[in-house]
Each structure stands twice: as structure tokens, then as C-alpha cells.
């Protein structure tokens, strides 16, 4: 059975951030786990929209932050594409709260659709277990 956990995007303002507790969006770090991951922002999304034929599939670049015991441990940027899929999975595996199951994949949603602009607050990172 595949389980999905989402980390929603919220712009970081004045040191505030968003995190996930029981798959809900919070404006502060208050998860029952000692480890949390925050999607800080989407820097670029050049993925080919659904319903459009493109020469290049495109990619999405995000900034993420890892917290442990409510303290920032690492903040980094990732460009999601086939070349660095393993690196991204390894980072999320390291910084995610320990799970009983193996992390199978990491993706950024929603996927672009022709003629529809994605709002920054609608982005989320989905971990597939």
C-alpha cells in the first residue's frame, strides 16, 4: 500500500515558516516529531504542462529546509529532474521523521496544466512510501 505525505508551501516571512503535523499546514513548528521538512518556496517551474507537446520535459527548482527539535539544520535547493532523483530522495530520507517503510519517491505537485497559473501557496512536496 502506498502512503503519501505532503509538505505545503508558504512563503517565509520574518522568520516564520510552515510545517506539517498530521498532514495539516501549520504556521509554526509544532509537529510531534523531532524532525520536520518545510517547502520554503518554488524558485522556478519550467515543467511541460499537461496537454502540450514539448521538446523538453522541463524541471522544477525548490528551496527546502530541514529542522530538528525546531532548529534549522539545513536549507538547500533542489532541481527535480531524472539526473538528481537519487540525491533528492537521499536528502528527504535523511531529514524526514523515521518511517517504517522505504521512501520510494519525491515529487512536486501540482503539475502544470495549459492555461492555468499555479499559485505559490498551492505547491506541495509529496513523499511516496
mmCIF file with all atom_site columns, C-alpha atoms in Angstrom:
data_model
loop_
_atom_site.group_PDB
_atom_site.id
_atom_site.type_symbol
_atom_site.label_atom_id
_atom_site.label_alt_id
_atom_site.label_comp_id
_atom_site.label_asym_id
_atom_site.label_entity_id
_atom_site.label_seq_id
_atom_site.pdbx_PDB_ins_code
_atom_site.Cartn_x
_atom_site.Cartn_y
_atom_site.Cartn_z
_atom_site.occupancy
_atom_site.B_iso_or_equiv
_atom_site.pdbx_formal_charge
_atom_site.auth_seq_id
_atom_site.auth_comp_id
_atom_site.auth_asym_id
_atom_site.auth_atom_id
_atom_site.pdbx_PDB_model_num
ATOM 1   C CA . UNK A 1 1   ? 0.000  0.000  0.000   1.00 0.00 ? 1   UNK A CA 1
ATOM 2   C CA . UNK A 1 2   ? 1.349  3.409  -0.977  1.00 0.00 ? 2   UNK A CA 1
ATOM 3   C CA . UNK A 1 3   ? 1.199  6.232  1.582   1.00 0.00 ? 3   UNK A CA 1
ATOM 4   C CA . UNK A 1 4   ? 1.618  9.896  0.706   1.00 0.00 ? 4   UNK A CA 1
ATOM 5   C CA . UNK A 1 5   ? 2.665  12.755 2.935   1.00 0.00 ? 5   UNK A CA 1
ATOM 6   C CA . UNK A 1 6   ? 2.546  16.353 1.709   1.00 0.00 ? 6   UNK A CA 1
ATOM 7   C CA . UNK A 1 7   ? 4.592  19.363 2.706   1.00 0.00 ? 7   UNK A CA 1
ATOM 8   C CA . UNK A 1 8   ? 2.817  22.572 1.668   1.00 0.00 ? 8   UNK A CA 1
ATOM 9   C CA . UNK A 1 9   ? 4.487  25.756 0.504   1.00 0.00 ? 9   UNK A CA 1
ATOM 10  C CA . UNK A 1 10  ? 4.259  29.004 2.416   1.00 0.00 ? 10  UNK A CA 1
ATOM 11  C CA . UNK A 1 11  ? 6.484  31.981 1.825   1.00 0.00 ? 11  UNK A CA 1
ATOM 12  C CA . UNK A 1 12  ? 8.875  32.569 4.675   1.00 0.00 ? 12  UNK A CA 1
ATOM 13  C CA . UNK A 1 13  ? 8.289  35.994 6.188   1.00 0.00 ? 13  UNK A CA 1
ATOM 14  C CA . UNK A 1 14  ? 10.185 37.394 9.156   1.00 0.00 ? 14  UNK A CA 1
ATOM 15  C CA . UNK A 1 15  ? 11.493 34.004 10.175  1.00 0.00 ? 15  UNK A CA 1
ATOM 16  C CA . UNK A 1 16  ? 8.079  32.330 10.092  1.00 0.00 ? 16  UNK A CA 1
ATOM 17  C CA . UNK A 1 17  ? 7.652  29.010 8.324   1.00 0.00 ? 17  UNK A CA 1
ATOM 18  C CA . UNK A 1 18  ? 5.179  26.262 7.617   1.00 0.00 ? 18  UNK A CA 1
ATOM 19  C CA . UNK A 1 19  ? 5.370  22.627 8.530   1.00 0.00 ? 19  UNK A CA 1
ATOM 20  C CA . UNK A 1 20  ? 3.231  19.545 8.517   1.00 0.00 ? 20  UNK A CA 1
ATOM 21  C CA . UNK A 1 21  ? 1.673  17.993 11.581  1.00 0.00 ? 21  UNK A CA 1
ATOM 22  C CA . UNK A 1 22  ? -0.782 15.183 10.887  1.00 0.00 ? 22  UNK A CA 1
ATOM 23  C CA . UNK A 1 23  ? -0.734 16.226 7.189   1.00 0.00 ? 23  UNK A CA 1
ATOM 24  C CA . UNK A 1 24  ? -2.019 19.725 8.058   1.00 0.00 ? 24  UNK A CA 1
ATOM 25  C CA . UNK A 1 25  ? -0.400 23.078 7.281   1.00 0.00 ? 25  UNK A CA 1
ATOM 26  C CA . UNK A 1 26  ? 0.872  24.993 10.312  1.00 0.00 ? 26  UNK A CA 1
ATOM 27  C CA . UNK A 1 27  ? 2.339  28.478 10.593  1.00 0.00 ? 27  UNK A CA 1
ATOM 28  C CA . UNK A 1 28  ? 4.836  27.353 13.231  1.00 0.00 ? 28  UNK A CA 1
ATOM 29  C CA . UNK A 1 29  ? 6.906  24.309 14.015  1.00 0.00 ? 29  UNK A CA 1
ATOM 30  C CA . UNK A 1 30  ? 4.841  22.166 16.337  1.00 0.00 ? 30  UNK A CA 1
ATOM 31  C CA . UNK A 1 31  ? 4.949  18.667 14.933  1.00 0.00 ? 31  UNK A CA 1
ATOM 32  C CA . UNK A 1 32  ? 5.009  15.745 17.390  1.00 0.00 ? 32  UNK A CA 1
ATOM 33  C CA . UNK A 1 33  ? 8.137  14.530 15.585  1.00 0.00 ? 33  UNK A CA 1
ATOM 34  C CA . UNK A 1 34  ? 11.577 15.969 16.295  1.00 0.00 ? 34  UNK A CA 1
ATOM 35  C CA . UNK A 1 35  ? 12.260 16.243 12.521  1.00 0.00 ? 35  UNK A CA 1
ATOM 36  C CA . UNK A 1 36  ? 10.374 18.386 10.030  1.00 0.00 ? 36  UNK A CA 1
ATOM 37  C CA . UNK A 1 37  ? 10.778 19.476 6.420   1.00 0.00 ? 37  UNK A CA 1
ATOM 38  C CA . UNK A 1 38  ? 9.493  22.817 5.122   1.00 0.00 ? 38  UNK A CA 1
ATOM 39  C CA . UNK A 1 39  ? 8.979  23.757 1.481   1.00 0.00 ? 39  UNK A CA 1
ATOM 40  C CA . UNK A 1 40  ? 10.269 27.333 1.651   1.00 0.00 ? 40  UNK A CA 1
ATOM 41  C CA . UNK A 1 41  ? 9.466  28.319 -1.944  1.00 0.00 ? 41  UNK A CA 1
ATOM 42  C CA . UNK A 1 42  ? 9.364  27.236 -5.557  1.00 0.00 ? 42  UNK A CA 1
ATOM 43  C CA . UNK A 1 43  ? 12.108 29.123 -7.382  1.00 0.00 ? 43  UNK A CA 1
ATOM 44  C CA . UNK A 1 44  ? 11.288 28.010 -10.927 1.00 0.00 ? 44  UNK A CA 1
ATOM 45  C CA . UNK A 1 45  ? 8.812  25.691 -12.617 1.00 0.00 ? 45  UNK A CA 1
ATOM 46  C CA . UNK A 1 46  ? 9.562  25.010 -16.274 1.00 0.00 ? 46  UNK A CA 1
ATOM 47  C CA . UNK A 1 47  ? 7.829  21.614 -16.499 1.00 0.00 ? 47  UNK A CA 1
ATOM 48  C CA . UNK A 1 48  ? 5.943  20.973 -19.715 1.00 0.00 ? 48  UNK A CA 1
ATOM 49  C CA . UNK A 1 49  ? 2.215  21.500 -18.991 1.00 0.00 ? 49  UNK A CA 1
ATOM 50  C CA . UNK A 1 50  ? -0.228 18.634 -19.381 1.00 0.00 ? 50  UNK A CA 1
ATOM 51  C CA . UNK A 1 51  ? -1.883 18.714 -22.794 1.00 0.00 ? 51  UNK A CA 1
ATOM 52  C CA . UNK A 1 52  ? 1.095  20.387 -24.508 1.00 0.00 ? 52  UNK A CA 1
ATOM 53  C CA . UNK A 1 53  ? 3.763  18.741 -26.642 1.00 0.00 ? 53  UNK A CA 1
ATOM 54  C CA . UNK A 1 54  ? 7.235  19.894 -25.620 1.00 0.00 ? 54  UNK A CA 1
ATOM 55  C CA . UNK A 1 55  ? 10.732 19.069 -26.822 1.00 0.00 ? 55  UNK A CA 1
ATOM 56  C CA . UNK A 1 56  ? 11.964 19.103 -23.210 1.00 0.00 ? 56  UNK A CA 1
ATOM 57  C CA . UNK A 1 57  ? 10.089 17.750 -20.175 1.00 0.00 ? 57  UNK A CA 1
ATOM 58  C CA . UNK A 1 58  ? 11.307 20.649 -18.024 1.00 0.00 ? 58  UNK A CA 1
ATOM 59  C CA . UNK A 1 59  ? 12.089 20.761 -14.327 1.00 0.00 ? 59  UNK A CA 1
ATOM 60  C CA . UNK A 1 60  ? 11.095 22.429 -11.085 1.00 0.00 ? 60  UNK A CA 1
ATOM 61  C CA . UNK A 1 61  ? 13.509 24.059 -8.614  1.00 0.00 ? 61  UNK A CA 1
ATOM 62  C CA . UNK A 1 62  ? 12.558 24.374 -4.952  1.00 0.00 ? 62  UNK A CA 1
ATOM 63  C CA . UNK A 1 63  ? 14.111 25.577 -1.722  1.00 0.00 ? 63  UNK A CA 1
ATOM 64  C CA . UNK A 1 64  ? 13.566 23.304 1.279   1.00 0.00 ? 64  UNK A CA 1
ATOM 65  C CA . UNK A 1 65  ? 14.579 23.482 4.927   1.00 0.00 ? 65  UNK A CA 1
ATOM 66  C CA . UNK A 1 66  ? 15.132 20.689 7.431   1.00 0.00 ? 66  UNK A CA 1
ATOM 67  C CA . UNK A 1 67  ? 14.502 21.233 11.134  1.00 0.00 ? 67  UNK A CA 1
ATOM 68  C CA . UNK A 1 68  ? 15.396 19.056 14.077  1.00 0.00 ? 68  UNK A CA 1
ATOM 69  C CA . UNK A 1 69  ? 13.977 19.889 17.507  1.00 0.00 ? 69  UNK A CA 1
ATOM 70  C CA . UNK A 1 70  ? 12.604 23.113 15.978  1.00 0.00 ? 70  UNK A CA 1
ATOM 71  C CA . UNK A 1 71  ? 16.104 24.305 14.959  1.00 0.00 ? 71  UNK A CA 1
ATOM 72  C CA . UNK A 1 72  ? 17.189 24.788 11.359  1.00 0.00 ? 72  UNK A CA 1
ATOM 73  C CA . UNK A 1 73  ? 19.626 22.010 10.414  1.00 0.00 ? 73  UNK A CA 1
ATOM 74  C CA . UNK A 1 74  ? 19.949 22.603 6.676   1.00 0.00 ? 74  UNK A CA 1
ATOM 75  C CA . UNK A 1 75  ? 18.408 24.722 3.946   1.00 0.00 ? 75  UNK A CA 1
ATOM 76  C CA . UNK A 1 76  ? 19.067 23.809 0.326   1.00 0.00 ? 76  UNK A CA 1
ATOM 77  C CA . UNK A 1 77  ? 17.790 23.997 -3.236  1.00 0.00 ? 77  UNK A CA 1
ATOM 78  C CA . UNK A 1 78  ? 16.912 21.071 -5.474  1.00 0.00 ? 78  UNK A CA 1
ATOM 79  C CA . UNK A 1 79  ? 16.096 20.916 -9.159  1.00 0.00 ? 79  UNK A CA 1
ATOM 80  C CA . UNK A 1 80  ? 13.784 17.967 -9.753  1.00 0.00 ? 80  UNK A CA 1
ATOM 81  C CA . UNK A 1 81  ? 14.851 16.049 -12.842 1.00 0.00 ? 81  UNK A CA 1
ATOM 82  C CA . UNK A 1 82  ? 15.953 12.498 -13.660 1.00 0.00 ? 82  UNK A CA 1
ATOM 83  C CA . UNK A 1 83  ? 19.654 13.269 -13.149 1.00 0.00 ? 83  UNK A CA 1
ATOM 84  C CA . UNK A 1 84  ? 19.428 14.023 -9.416  1.00 0.00 ? 84  UNK A CA 1
ATOM 85  C CA . UNK A 1 85  ? 16.457 11.903 -8.360  1.00 0.00 ? 85  UNK A CA 1
ATOM 86  C CA . UNK A 1 86  ? 18.647 9.730  -6.114  1.00 0.00 ? 86  UNK A CA 1
ATOM 87  C CA . UNK A 1 87  ? 20.268 12.747 -4.395  1.00 0.00 ? 87  UNK A CA 1
ATOM 88  C CA . UNK A 1 88  ? 16.864 14.273 -3.633  1.00 0.00 ? 88  UNK A CA 1
ATOM 89  C CA . UNK A 1 89  ? 15.473 11.003 -2.292  1.00 0.00 ? 89  UNK A CA 1
ATOM 90  C CA . UNK A 1 90  ? 18.544 10.537 -0.072  1.00 0.00 ? 90  UNK A CA 1
ATOM 91  C CA . UNK A 1 91  ? 18.198 14.071 1.382   1.00 0.00 ? 91  UNK A CA 1
ATOM 92  C CA . UNK A 1 92  ? 14.498 13.639 2.154   1.00 0.00 ? 92  UNK A CA 1
ATOM 93  C CA . UNK A 1 93  ? 15.140 10.183 3.627   1.00 0.00 ? 93  UNK A CA 1
ATOM 94  C CA . UNK A 1 94  ? 17.810 11.672 5.926   1.00 0.00 ? 94  UNK A CA 1
ATOM 95  C CA . UNK A 1 95  ? 15.709 14.608 7.142   1.00 0.00 ? 95  UNK A CA 1
ATOM 96  C CA . UNK A 1 96  ? 12.244 13.021 7.287   1.00 0.00 ? 96  UNK A CA 1
ATOM 97  C CA . UNK A 1 97  ? 10.884 11.631 10.528  1.00 0.00 ? 97  UNK A CA 1
ATOM 98  C CA . UNK A 1 98  ? 11.812 7.949  10.647  1.00 0.00 ? 98  UNK A CA 1
ATOM 99  C CA . UNK A 1 99  ? 9.225  5.816  8.897   1.00 0.00 ? 99  UNK A CA 1
ATOM 100 C CA . UNK A 1 100 ? 8.665  2.077  8.953   1.00 0.00 ? 100 UNK A CA 1
ATOM 101 C CA . UNK A 1 101 ? 8.642  1.978  5.144   1.00 0.00 ? 101 UNK A CA 1
ATOM 102 C CA . UNK A 1 102 ? 11.179 2.847  2.456   1.00 0.00 ? 102 UNK A CA 1
ATOM 103 C CA . UNK A 1 103 ? 10.853 6.203  0.697   1.00 0.00 ? 103 UNK A CA 1
ATOM 104 C CA . UNK A 1 104 ? 10.096 5.368  -2.939  1.00 0.00 ? 104 UNK A CA 1
ATOM 105 C CA . UNK A 1 105 ? 9.902  8.821  -4.464  1.00 0.00 ? 105 UNK A CA 1
ATOM 106 C CA . UNK A 1 106 ? 9.623  12.581 -4.032  1.00 0.00 ? 106 UNK A CA 1
ATOM 107 C CA . UNK A 1 107 ? 7.613  14.842 -6.327  1.00 0.00 ? 107 UNK A CA 1
ATOM 108 C CA . UNK A 1 108 ? 6.355  18.420 -6.574  1.00 0.00 ? 108 UNK A CA 1
ATOM 109 C CA . UNK A 1 109 ? 2.630  18.995 -7.162  1.00 0.00 ? 109 UNK A CA 1
ATOM 110 C CA . UNK A 1 110 ? 0.523  20.310 -8.725  1.00 0.00 ? 110 UNK A CA 1
ATOM 111 C CA . UNK A 1 111 ? 1.798  19.517 -12.188 1.00 0.00 ? 111 UNK A CA 1
ATOM 112 C CA . UNK A 1 112 ? 1.313  22.445 -14.603 1.00 0.00 ? 112 UNK A CA 1
ATOM 113 C CA . UNK A 1 113 ? -1.717 22.487 -16.916 1.00 0.00 ? 113 UNK A CA 1
ATOM 114 C CA . UNK A 1 114 ? -2.000 24.568 -20.054 1.00 0.00 ? 114 UNK A CA 1
ATOM 115 C CA . UNK A 1 115 ? -3.553 27.979 -19.392 1.00 0.00 ? 115 UNK A CA 1
ATOM 116 C CA . UNK A 1 116 ? -3.669 27.573 -15.590 1.00 0.00 ? 116 UNK A CA 1
ATOM 117 C CA . UNK A 1 117 ? -1.273 29.540 -13.398 1.00 0.00 ? 117 UNK A CA 1
ATOM 118 C CA . UNK A 1 118 ? -0.191 27.802 -10.166 1.00 0.00 ? 118 UNK A CA 1
ATOM 119 C CA . UNK A 1 119 ? -0.300 29.997 -7.078  1.00 0.00 ? 119 UNK A CA 1
ATOM 120 C CA . UNK A 1 120 ? 2.763  29.736 -4.769  1.00 0.00 ? 120 UNK A CA 1
ATOM 121 C CA . UNK A 1 121 ? 0.654  28.528 -1.837  1.00 0.00 ? 121 UNK A CA 1
ATOM 122 C CA . UNK A 1 122 ? -0.710 25.637 -3.931  1.00 0.00 ? 122 UNK A CA 1
ATOM 123 C CA . UNK A 1 123 ? 2.663  23.901 -4.333  1.00 0.00 ? 123 UNK A CA 1
ATOM 124 C CA . UNK A 1 124 ? 3.468  20.898 -2.183  1.00 0.00 ? 124 UNK A CA 1
ATOM 125 C CA . UNK A 1 125 ? 6.089  18.196 -1.987  1.00 0.00 ? 125 UNK A CA 1
ATOM 126 C CA . UNK A 1 126 ? 4.734  14.662 -1.920  1.00 0.00 ? 126 UNK A CA 1
ATOM 127 C CA . UNK A 1 127 ? 6.703  11.787 -0.386  1.00 0.00 ? 127 UNK A CA 1
ATOM 128 C CA . UNK A 1 128 ? 5.689  8.347  -1.645  1.00 0.00 ? 128 UNK A CA 1
ATOM 129 C CA . UNK A 1 129 ? 6.264  5.452  0.771   1.00 0.00 ? 129 UNK A CA 1
#
